[in-house]
Short mmCIF file of N, CA and C in Angstrom, two decimals:
data_model
loop_
_atom_site.label_atom_id
_atom_site.label_comp_id
_atom_site.label_asym_id
_atom_site.label_seq_id
_atom_site.Cartn_x
_atom_site.Cartn_y
_atom_site.Cartn_z
N MET A 1 1.03 -1.27 -0.33
CA MET A 1 -0.32 0.15 -0.24
C MET A 1 0.89 1.36 -0.33
N GLU A 2 0.52 2.04 -1.05
CA GLU A 2 1.33 2.92 -1.14
C GLU A 2 0.57 4.63 -0.55
N ILE A 3 1.14 5.07 0.24
CA ILE A 3 1.40 6.60 1.42
C ILE A 3 1.13 7.57 -0.15
N PRO A 4 0.03 8.08 0.24
CA PRO A 4 -0.11 9.11 -0.33
C PRO A 4 0.65 10.63 -0.47
N ALA A 5 0.70 11.23 -1.50
CA ALA A 5 1.22 12.51 -1.36
C ALA A 5 0.59 13.82 -1.19
N ILE A 6 0.55 13.90 0.29
CA ILE A 6 0.76 15.24 0.25
C ILE A 6 1.23 16.37 0.05
N ASN A 7 0.47 17.82 -0.36
CA ASN A 7 1.46 19.07 -0.37
C ASN A 7 2.12 19.97 0.62
N LEU A 8 3.25 19.92 0.83
CA LEU A 8 3.85 20.92 1.82
C LEU A 8 2.66 22.07 1.81
N LYS A 9 2.37 22.62 0.56
CA LYS A 9 1.41 23.94 1.02
C LYS A 9 -0.14 23.45 1.68
N ALA A 10 0.08 22.41 1.63
CA ALA A 10 -1.74 22.17 1.95
C ALA A 10 -1.67 22.54 3.65
N ILE A 11 -0.07 21.19 3.63
CA ILE A 11 -0.17 21.21 5.44
C ILE A 11 0.25 22.67 6.39
N VAL A 12 0.93 23.44 5.29
CA VAL A 12 1.17 24.57 5.98
C VAL A 12 0.22 25.63 6.15
N LEU A 13 -0.45 25.51 5.23
CA LEU A 13 -1.67 26.57 5.04
C LEU A 13 -3.66 25.80 5.42
N ALA A 14 -3.57 24.70 6.19
CA ALA A 14 -4.53 24.15 6.79
C ALA A 14 -4.00 24.59 7.86
N HIS A 15 -2.58 24.36 8.65
CA HIS A 15 -2.21 24.77 10.39
C HIS A 15 -1.61 26.55 10.72
N TRP A 16 -1.71 27.04 9.43
CA TRP A 16 -1.42 28.08 9.38
C TRP A 16 -3.57 29.09 8.95
N LEU A 17 -4.22 28.31 8.76
CA LEU A 17 -5.43 28.56 9.08
C LEU A 17 -5.82 28.27 10.54
N LEU A 18 -5.84 26.74 11.13
CA LEU A 18 -6.38 26.69 12.44
C LEU A 18 -5.60 27.52 13.63
N THR A 19 -4.91 28.10 12.85
CA THR A 19 -3.59 27.91 14.36
C THR A 19 -4.40 29.98 13.98
N ILE A 20 -4.53 30.73 13.35
CA ILE A 20 -4.83 32.24 13.23
C ILE A 20 -6.75 32.13 14.00
N TRP A 21 -7.85 30.62 13.36
CA TRP A 21 -8.60 30.19 14.85
C TRP A 21 -8.30 30.04 16.10
N GLY A 22 -7.44 29.06 16.10
CA GLY A 22 -6.85 29.64 17.48
C GLY A 22 -6.61 29.91 18.23
N CYS A 23 -6.18 31.02 17.49
CA CYS A 23 -5.57 32.37 18.28
C CYS A 23 -7.04 33.92 18.49
N MET A 24 -8.29 33.30 17.70
CA MET A 24 -8.68 34.32 18.30
C MET A 24 -9.66 34.38 19.56
N ALA A 25 -9.25 33.89 20.47
CA ALA A 25 -10.63 33.43 22.15
C ALA A 25 -9.37 33.84 23.17
N TRP A 26 -8.28 32.55 23.07
CA TRP A 26 -8.03 32.52 24.68
C TRP A 26 -6.70 32.35 24.74
N LEU A 27 -6.04 32.04 23.72
CA LEU A 27 -4.76 31.35 24.09
C LEU A 27 -3.22 32.66 23.83
N PRO A 28 -2.21 32.57 24.40
CA PRO A 28 -1.28 33.65 25.25
C PRO A 28 -1.03 33.74 23.21
N TYR A 29 0.26 35.16 23.05
CA TYR A 29 1.04 35.11 22.88
C TYR A 29 2.03 34.31 21.90
N SER A 30 2.53 33.82 23.26
CA SER A 30 3.76 32.49 22.80
C SER A 30 2.87 31.82 21.91
N TYR A 31 1.88 31.26 22.32
CA TYR A 31 1.35 30.13 20.93
C TYR A 31 1.16 30.82 19.71
N SER A 32 1.09 32.03 19.35
CA SER A 32 0.93 32.22 17.96
C SER A 32 2.19 32.79 17.59
N TRP A 33 3.26 33.18 18.70
CA TRP A 33 4.70 32.94 18.02
C TRP A 33 5.18 31.54 17.41
N GLY A 34 4.81 30.80 18.44
CA GLY A 34 5.83 29.75 18.41
C GLY A 34 5.21 28.88 17.06
N ASN A 35 4.27 28.58 16.59
CA ASN A 35 3.33 28.42 15.85
C ASN A 35 3.60 28.92 14.44
N PHE A 36 3.61 30.00 14.34
CA PHE A 36 3.66 31.40 13.33
C PHE A 36 5.41 30.94 12.49
N SER A 37 6.29 30.85 13.59
CA SER A 37 7.55 30.43 13.01
C SER A 37 8.03 29.53 12.89
N VAL A 38 6.72 27.78 13.50
CA VAL A 38 7.09 27.18 12.55
C VAL A 38 6.64 26.77 11.67
N LEU A 39 5.85 27.91 10.87
CA LEU A 39 5.05 27.78 9.53
C LEU A 39 6.05 28.51 8.92
N ALA A 40 6.59 30.01 9.31
CA ALA A 40 8.06 30.39 8.49
C ALA A 40 8.59 29.55 8.57
N ILE A 41 9.61 28.51 8.73
CA ILE A 41 9.94 27.75 8.59
C ILE A 41 9.46 26.74 7.51
N GLY A 42 8.31 26.34 7.59
CA GLY A 42 7.70 25.57 6.59
C GLY A 42 8.14 26.32 5.36
N VAL A 43 7.27 27.28 4.99
CA VAL A 43 7.01 28.21 3.70
C VAL A 43 8.56 28.30 3.38
N TRP A 44 9.84 28.46 4.11
CA TRP A 44 11.47 28.07 3.75
C TRP A 44 11.42 26.94 3.13
N ALA A 45 10.56 25.79 3.68
CA ALA A 45 10.73 24.54 3.30
C ALA A 45 10.11 24.05 1.87
N ILE A 46 8.83 25.68 1.04
CA ILE A 46 8.42 25.46 -0.14
C ILE A 46 9.03 26.12 -0.88
N ALA A 47 9.86 26.73 -0.22
CA ALA A 47 10.58 27.58 -1.31
C ALA A 47 11.73 27.41 -1.80
N GLN A 48 12.32 26.46 -1.18
CA GLN A 48 13.61 26.18 -1.29
C GLN A 48 13.18 24.30 -1.56
N ARG A 49 12.74 23.73 -2.17
CA ARG A 49 12.20 22.11 -2.15
C ARG A 49 13.24 21.35 -2.74
N ASP A 50 14.52 21.79 -3.03
CA ASP A 50 15.59 20.86 -3.19
C ASP A 50 16.50 20.89 -1.22
N SER A 51 16.05 21.22 -0.81
CA SER A 51 17.04 21.94 0.53
C SER A 51 16.00 20.72 1.78
N ILE A 52 16.88 19.65 2.13
CA ILE A 52 16.56 18.66 3.31
C ILE A 52 16.37 18.97 5.01
N ASP A 53 17.40 19.98 4.97
CA ASP A 53 17.47 21.05 6.08
C ASP A 53 16.53 21.73 6.63
N ALA A 54 15.69 22.54 5.52
CA ALA A 54 14.33 23.08 6.17
C ALA A 54 13.40 22.00 6.48
N VAL A 55 13.32 21.03 5.20
CA VAL A 55 12.49 20.14 5.57
C VAL A 55 12.82 19.34 7.36
N LEU A 56 14.03 19.05 7.55
CA LEU A 56 14.34 18.56 8.87
C LEU A 56 13.93 19.80 10.33
N MET A 57 14.05 20.98 9.29
CA MET A 57 13.88 21.95 10.31
C MET A 57 12.32 22.17 10.53
N PHE A 58 11.64 22.29 9.95
CA PHE A 58 10.32 22.20 9.80
C PHE A 58 9.60 21.35 10.46
N LEU A 59 9.69 19.77 10.47
CA LEU A 59 9.77 18.72 10.67
C LEU A 59 9.63 18.65 12.59
N MET A 60 11.50 19.07 12.65
CA MET A 60 11.45 19.69 14.08
C MET A 60 10.62 20.32 15.32
N GLY A 61 10.39 21.17 14.69
CA GLY A 61 9.58 22.72 14.81
C GLY A 61 8.64 21.49 15.06
N MET A 62 7.56 21.18 14.15
CA MET A 62 5.91 20.37 14.04
C MET A 62 6.34 19.78 15.73
N LEU A 63 7.21 18.77 14.87
CA LEU A 63 7.76 17.60 16.66
C LEU A 63 7.64 18.69 18.18
N ALA A 64 8.12 19.73 17.60
CA ALA A 64 8.09 20.51 19.74
C ALA A 64 6.68 21.05 19.40
N SER A 65 6.30 22.28 18.47
CA SER A 65 5.27 22.95 19.07
C SER A 65 3.55 21.90 18.81
N ILE A 66 3.61 20.36 19.53
CA ILE A 66 3.19 19.61 19.78
C ILE A 66 3.18 19.76 21.20
N LEU A 67 4.17 19.69 21.98
CA LEU A 67 4.94 19.39 23.30
C LEU A 67 4.53 20.96 23.82
N THR A 68 4.37 22.01 22.99
CA THR A 68 4.09 23.43 23.74
C THR A 68 3.11 23.99 23.62
N ASP A 69 2.12 23.34 22.25
CA ASP A 69 0.72 23.19 22.77
C ASP A 69 -0.06 22.33 24.07
N ILE A 70 0.32 21.56 23.88
CA ILE A 70 -0.06 20.27 25.15
C ILE A 70 0.01 21.39 26.43
N ILE A 71 1.11 22.15 26.10
CA ILE A 71 1.59 22.78 27.58
C ILE A 71 0.74 24.17 27.97
N HIS A 72 0.09 24.83 26.28
CA HIS A 72 -0.23 26.12 26.84
C HIS A 72 -2.20 25.22 26.75
N PHE A 73 -1.91 24.41 26.75
CA PHE A 73 -3.71 24.01 26.42
C PHE A 73 -3.92 23.54 28.14
N SER A 74 -3.23 23.16 28.74
CA SER A 74 -3.20 22.98 30.05
C SER A 74 -2.96 23.93 30.91
N ILE A 75 -2.46 25.31 29.95
CA ILE A 75 -2.10 25.94 31.38
C ILE A 75 -2.76 26.91 30.78
N TYR A 76 -4.06 27.49 30.18
CA TYR A 76 -4.61 28.84 29.71
C TYR A 76 -6.01 28.48 29.82
N TYR A 77 -6.30 26.78 29.49
CA TYR A 77 -8.03 26.98 29.62
C TYR A 77 -8.46 26.91 30.34
N PRO A 78 -9.74 27.82 30.31
CA PRO A 78 -10.19 28.81 31.33
C PRO A 78 -10.97 27.47 32.12
N ALA A 79 -10.70 27.72 33.55
CA ALA A 79 -11.59 27.13 34.41
C ALA A 79 -13.28 27.39 34.38
N ASN A 80 -14.07 28.53 34.22
CA ASN A 80 -14.76 28.81 34.30
C ASN A 80 -15.23 29.38 32.96
N ASP A 81 -16.16 29.12 33.16
CA ASP A 81 -17.08 29.22 31.55
C ASP A 81 -17.22 30.92 31.52
N LEU A 82 -17.59 31.43 30.05
CA LEU A 82 -17.57 32.81 30.10
C LEU A 82 -19.32 32.23 30.13
N SER A 83 -19.79 34.35 30.40
CA SER A 83 -20.78 34.75 30.95
C SER A 83 -21.53 34.76 29.58
N ILE A 84 -20.95 35.85 28.32
CA ILE A 84 -21.13 35.90 27.40
C ILE A 84 -21.89 35.07 25.97
N ASP A 85 -23.11 34.32 25.54
CA ASP A 85 -23.02 33.39 24.64
C ASP A 85 -22.48 34.31 23.24
N ARG A 86 -22.41 34.95 22.64
CA ARG A 86 -21.69 35.29 21.66
C ARG A 86 -19.99 34.70 22.00
N ALA A 87 -19.20 35.33 23.70
CA ALA A 87 -17.98 35.38 24.03
C ALA A 87 -17.93 33.71 24.31
N ASN A 88 -19.03 33.90 24.80
CA ASN A 88 -18.64 31.61 24.70
C ASN A 88 -18.79 30.74 23.28
N ASN A 89 -19.26 31.57 22.87
CA ASN A 89 -19.25 30.57 21.16
C ASN A 89 -17.49 30.56 20.15
N VAL A 90 -17.44 32.02 20.71
CA VAL A 90 -15.91 32.07 20.10
C VAL A 90 -15.64 31.10 21.24
N PHE A 91 -15.09 31.77 21.75
CA PHE A 91 -14.41 30.58 22.94
C PHE A 91 -13.98 29.22 22.54
N ARG A 92 -15.23 29.00 21.89
CA ARG A 92 -15.17 26.89 21.70
C ARG A 92 -14.83 26.86 20.59
N PHE A 93 -15.43 28.05 19.34
CA PHE A 93 -14.87 28.14 18.32
C PHE A 93 -13.25 28.20 18.05
N SER A 94 -13.23 28.96 18.92
CA SER A 94 -11.33 28.67 18.64
C SER A 94 -10.53 27.79 19.92
N ALA A 95 -11.14 27.86 20.51
CA ALA A 95 -10.35 26.42 21.53
C ALA A 95 -10.82 24.60 20.36
N GLY A 96 -11.69 24.60 19.72
CA GLY A 96 -12.10 23.33 19.17
C GLY A 96 -10.98 23.48 17.71
N MET A 97 -10.96 24.61 16.94
CA MET A 97 -9.86 24.76 16.02
C MET A 97 -8.37 24.69 16.28
N ALA A 98 -8.11 25.18 17.36
CA ALA A 98 -6.73 24.32 17.72
C ALA A 98 -6.60 23.10 18.46
N ILE A 99 -7.34 22.74 19.14
CA ILE A 99 -7.43 21.31 19.35
C ILE A 99 -7.58 20.67 17.85
N LEU A 100 -7.93 20.74 17.16
CA LEU A 100 -7.86 20.34 16.21
C LEU A 100 -6.53 20.60 15.40
N SER A 101 -6.23 21.23 15.50
CA SER A 101 -4.54 21.79 14.75
C SER A 101 -3.72 20.81 15.98
N LEU A 102 -4.22 20.78 16.50
CA LEU A 102 -3.27 19.96 17.95
C LEU A 102 -3.18 18.21 16.90
N LEU A 103 -3.93 18.08 17.25
CA LEU A 103 -4.73 16.29 17.11
C LEU A 103 -4.42 16.17 15.54
N ILE A 104 -4.21 16.79 14.91
CA ILE A 104 -3.93 16.62 13.26
C ILE A 104 -1.92 17.09 12.79
N LYS A 105 -1.60 17.07 13.88
CA LYS A 105 0.20 17.72 13.55
C LYS A 105 0.70 16.72 13.72
N PRO A 106 0.19 15.44 14.73
CA PRO A 106 0.92 13.49 14.21
C PRO A 106 0.72 13.72 13.44
N VAL A 107 -0.24 13.66 12.19
CA VAL A 107 -0.68 12.97 11.33
C VAL A 107 0.47 13.87 9.68
N SER A 108 0.84 15.08 10.06
CA SER A 108 0.88 16.13 9.15
C SER A 108 2.84 15.67 9.44
N CYS A 109 3.73 15.48 10.48
CA CYS A 109 4.07 15.06 11.07
C CYS A 109 4.70 14.13 10.37
N PHE A 110 4.61 13.28 9.74
CA PHE A 110 3.89 11.97 9.20
C PHE A 110 4.35 12.40 8.12
N PHE A 111 3.36 12.95 7.34
CA PHE A 111 3.32 13.33 5.63
C PHE A 111 5.22 14.31 5.47
N VAL A 112 5.51 14.89 6.28
CA VAL A 112 6.47 15.93 6.50
C VAL A 112 7.72 15.39 6.16
N TYR A 113 7.73 13.67 7.35
CA TYR A 113 8.84 12.88 6.89
C TYR A 113 9.54 11.70 5.67
N GLN A 114 7.94 11.87 5.10
CA GLN A 114 7.36 11.32 4.06
C GLN A 114 8.23 12.13 3.21
N MET A 115 8.17 13.29 3.27
CA MET A 115 9.01 14.77 2.00
C MET A 115 10.07 14.34 2.42
N TYR A 116 10.57 14.82 3.68
CA TYR A 116 12.28 14.62 3.74
C TYR A 116 13.33 12.95 3.57
N ARG A 117 12.06 12.27 3.88
CA ARG A 117 12.70 10.99 3.02
C ARG A 117 13.19 10.99 1.33
N GLU A 118 11.67 11.47 1.06
CA GLU A 118 12.26 11.77 -0.90
C GLU A 118 13.09 12.63 -1.16
N ARG A 119 13.76 13.75 -0.03
CA ARG A 119 14.17 14.89 -0.25
C ARG A 119 15.90 14.17 -0.54
N GLY A 120 16.09 13.46 0.24
CA GLY A 120 17.47 12.73 0.14
C GLY A 120 17.97 12.56 1.95
N GLY A 121 17.10 12.61 2.58
CA GLY A 121 16.87 12.86 3.90
C GLY A 121 17.44 11.34 4.27
N ASP A 122 18.58 11.03 5.36
CA ASP A 122 18.73 9.92 6.33
C ASP A 122 18.41 10.24 7.53
N TYR A 123 17.87 9.79 8.27
CA TYR A 123 18.11 10.24 9.66
C TYR A 123 18.67 9.04 10.66
N ASN A 124 19.54 8.72 10.41
CA ASN A 124 20.01 6.85 11.49
C ASN A 124 21.22 7.39 12.11
N VAL A 125 21.00 7.65 13.29
CA VAL A 125 21.44 7.34 14.33
C VAL A 125 21.97 5.72 14.62
N ASN A 126 23.44 5.83 14.82
CA ASN A 126 24.12 4.52 15.32
C ASN A 126 24.46 4.40 16.69
N PHE A 127 24.38 3.65 17.56
CA PHE A 127 24.85 3.37 18.92
C PHE A 127 25.45 1.92 19.31
N ASP A 128 25.50 1.80 18.31
CA ASP A 128 26.29 0.39 18.71
C ASP A 128 27.84 0.65 18.62
N PHE A 129 28.30 0.91 19.63
CA PHE A 129 29.40 1.14 20.04
C PHE A 129 30.45 0.29 20.14
N GLU A 130 30.50 -0.66 20.64
CA GLU A 130 31.16 -2.33 19.84
C GLU A 130 31.55 -2.15 19.22
N THR A 131 30.87 -2.37 18.01
CA THR A 131 30.98 -2.48 15.68
C THR A 131 32.35 -1.57 15.86
N SER A 132 32.60 -0.24 16.28
CA SER A 132 32.69 1.15 16.27
C SER A 132 34.37 1.04 16.93
N VAL A 133 34.69 0.43 18.25
CA VAL A 133 35.20 0.48 18.63
C VAL A 133 36.15 -0.92 18.41
N ASP A 134 35.93 -1.89 17.76
CA ASP A 134 36.32 -2.56 17.34
C ASP A 134 36.85 -2.38 15.47
N SER A 135 35.96 -1.62 15.00
CA SER A 135 36.86 -0.99 13.56
C SER A 135 37.58 -1.30 14.11
N ARG A 136 38.11 0.10 14.74
CA ARG A 136 39.23 1.24 14.98
C ARG A 136 39.87 0.69 15.27
N CYS A 137 39.91 -0.70 16.71
CA CYS A 137 40.78 -1.28 17.62
C CYS A 137 41.27 -2.65 16.82
N THR A 138 41.66 -3.13 15.65
CA THR A 138 41.47 -4.33 15.35
C THR A 138 43.40 -4.62 15.95
N THR A 139 42.55 -5.99 16.90
CA THR A 139 44.58 -6.54 16.84
C THR A 139 44.91 -7.28 16.20
N ASP A 140 44.35 -7.70 15.13
CA ASP A 140 45.15 -8.95 13.95
C ASP A 140 46.45 -8.52 13.35
N SER A 141 46.16 -7.23 13.18
CA SER A 141 47.82 -6.66 12.51
C SER A 141 49.02 -6.71 13.61
N ALA A 142 48.68 -6.93 14.32
CA ALA A 142 49.60 -6.75 16.32
C ALA A 142 50.11 -8.29 16.78
N ASP A 143 49.31 -8.88 16.32
CA ASP A 143 48.80 -10.27 16.46
C ASP A 143 49.60 -11.42 16.36
N SER A 144 49.88 -10.74 14.17
CA SER A 144 50.26 -11.30 13.47
C SER A 144 51.55 -11.19 13.37
N ALA A 145 52.19 -9.91 14.21
CA ALA A 145 53.52 -9.82 14.28
C ALA A 145 54.16 -10.55 15.08
N PHE A 146 54.02 -10.65 16.14
CA PHE A 146 54.12 -11.86 17.21
C PHE A 146 54.60 -13.32 16.76
N ILE A 147 53.47 -13.98 16.03
CA ILE A 147 53.28 -14.78 15.36
C ILE A 147 54.98 -15.88 15.07
N GLY A 148 55.16 -17.00 15.29
CA GLY A 148 56.61 -17.65 14.87
C GLY A 148 58.09 -16.83 15.07
N ARG A 149 57.28 -16.34 16.47
CA ARG A 149 58.54 -15.33 17.01
C ARG A 149 59.07 -16.08 18.34
N ARG A 150 60.22 -16.20 18.46
CA ARG A 150 60.52 -16.60 19.87
C ARG A 150 61.85 -16.16 20.98
N TYR A 151 60.81 -15.66 21.72
CA TYR A 151 61.40 -14.94 22.50
C TYR A 151 62.76 -16.20 24.37
#
């Protein structure tokens, strides 16, 4: 089964719109600055189609914004209801759009990672210390020099 190709422009546009709607009523400026700066990196990734770094930075920013969004929601979500109906409706819409943005960010990260792989990025980290030490410090050549010698 092949993964459908999602355009990076669509991802940035969707999160931009949801961030604007999420900032309408209750979230602080740090939410706006954080999400819009990540989206600016997304615009950079759109502008430079062959840049691996731009897509990786956008991916890392999206992953970091998931954590910061959870922190913002947990700190700033009001405990009491707003008294005016119109303000209550705006709050509910804004909160719903911000939560929807948070819910689709992992899916967007998956598609951005696929774009990263398509552009030639390969993020392999090798923690196999035994193999790296053995390959640098082989004792075969030193042992072979002493074979056949008698002291």
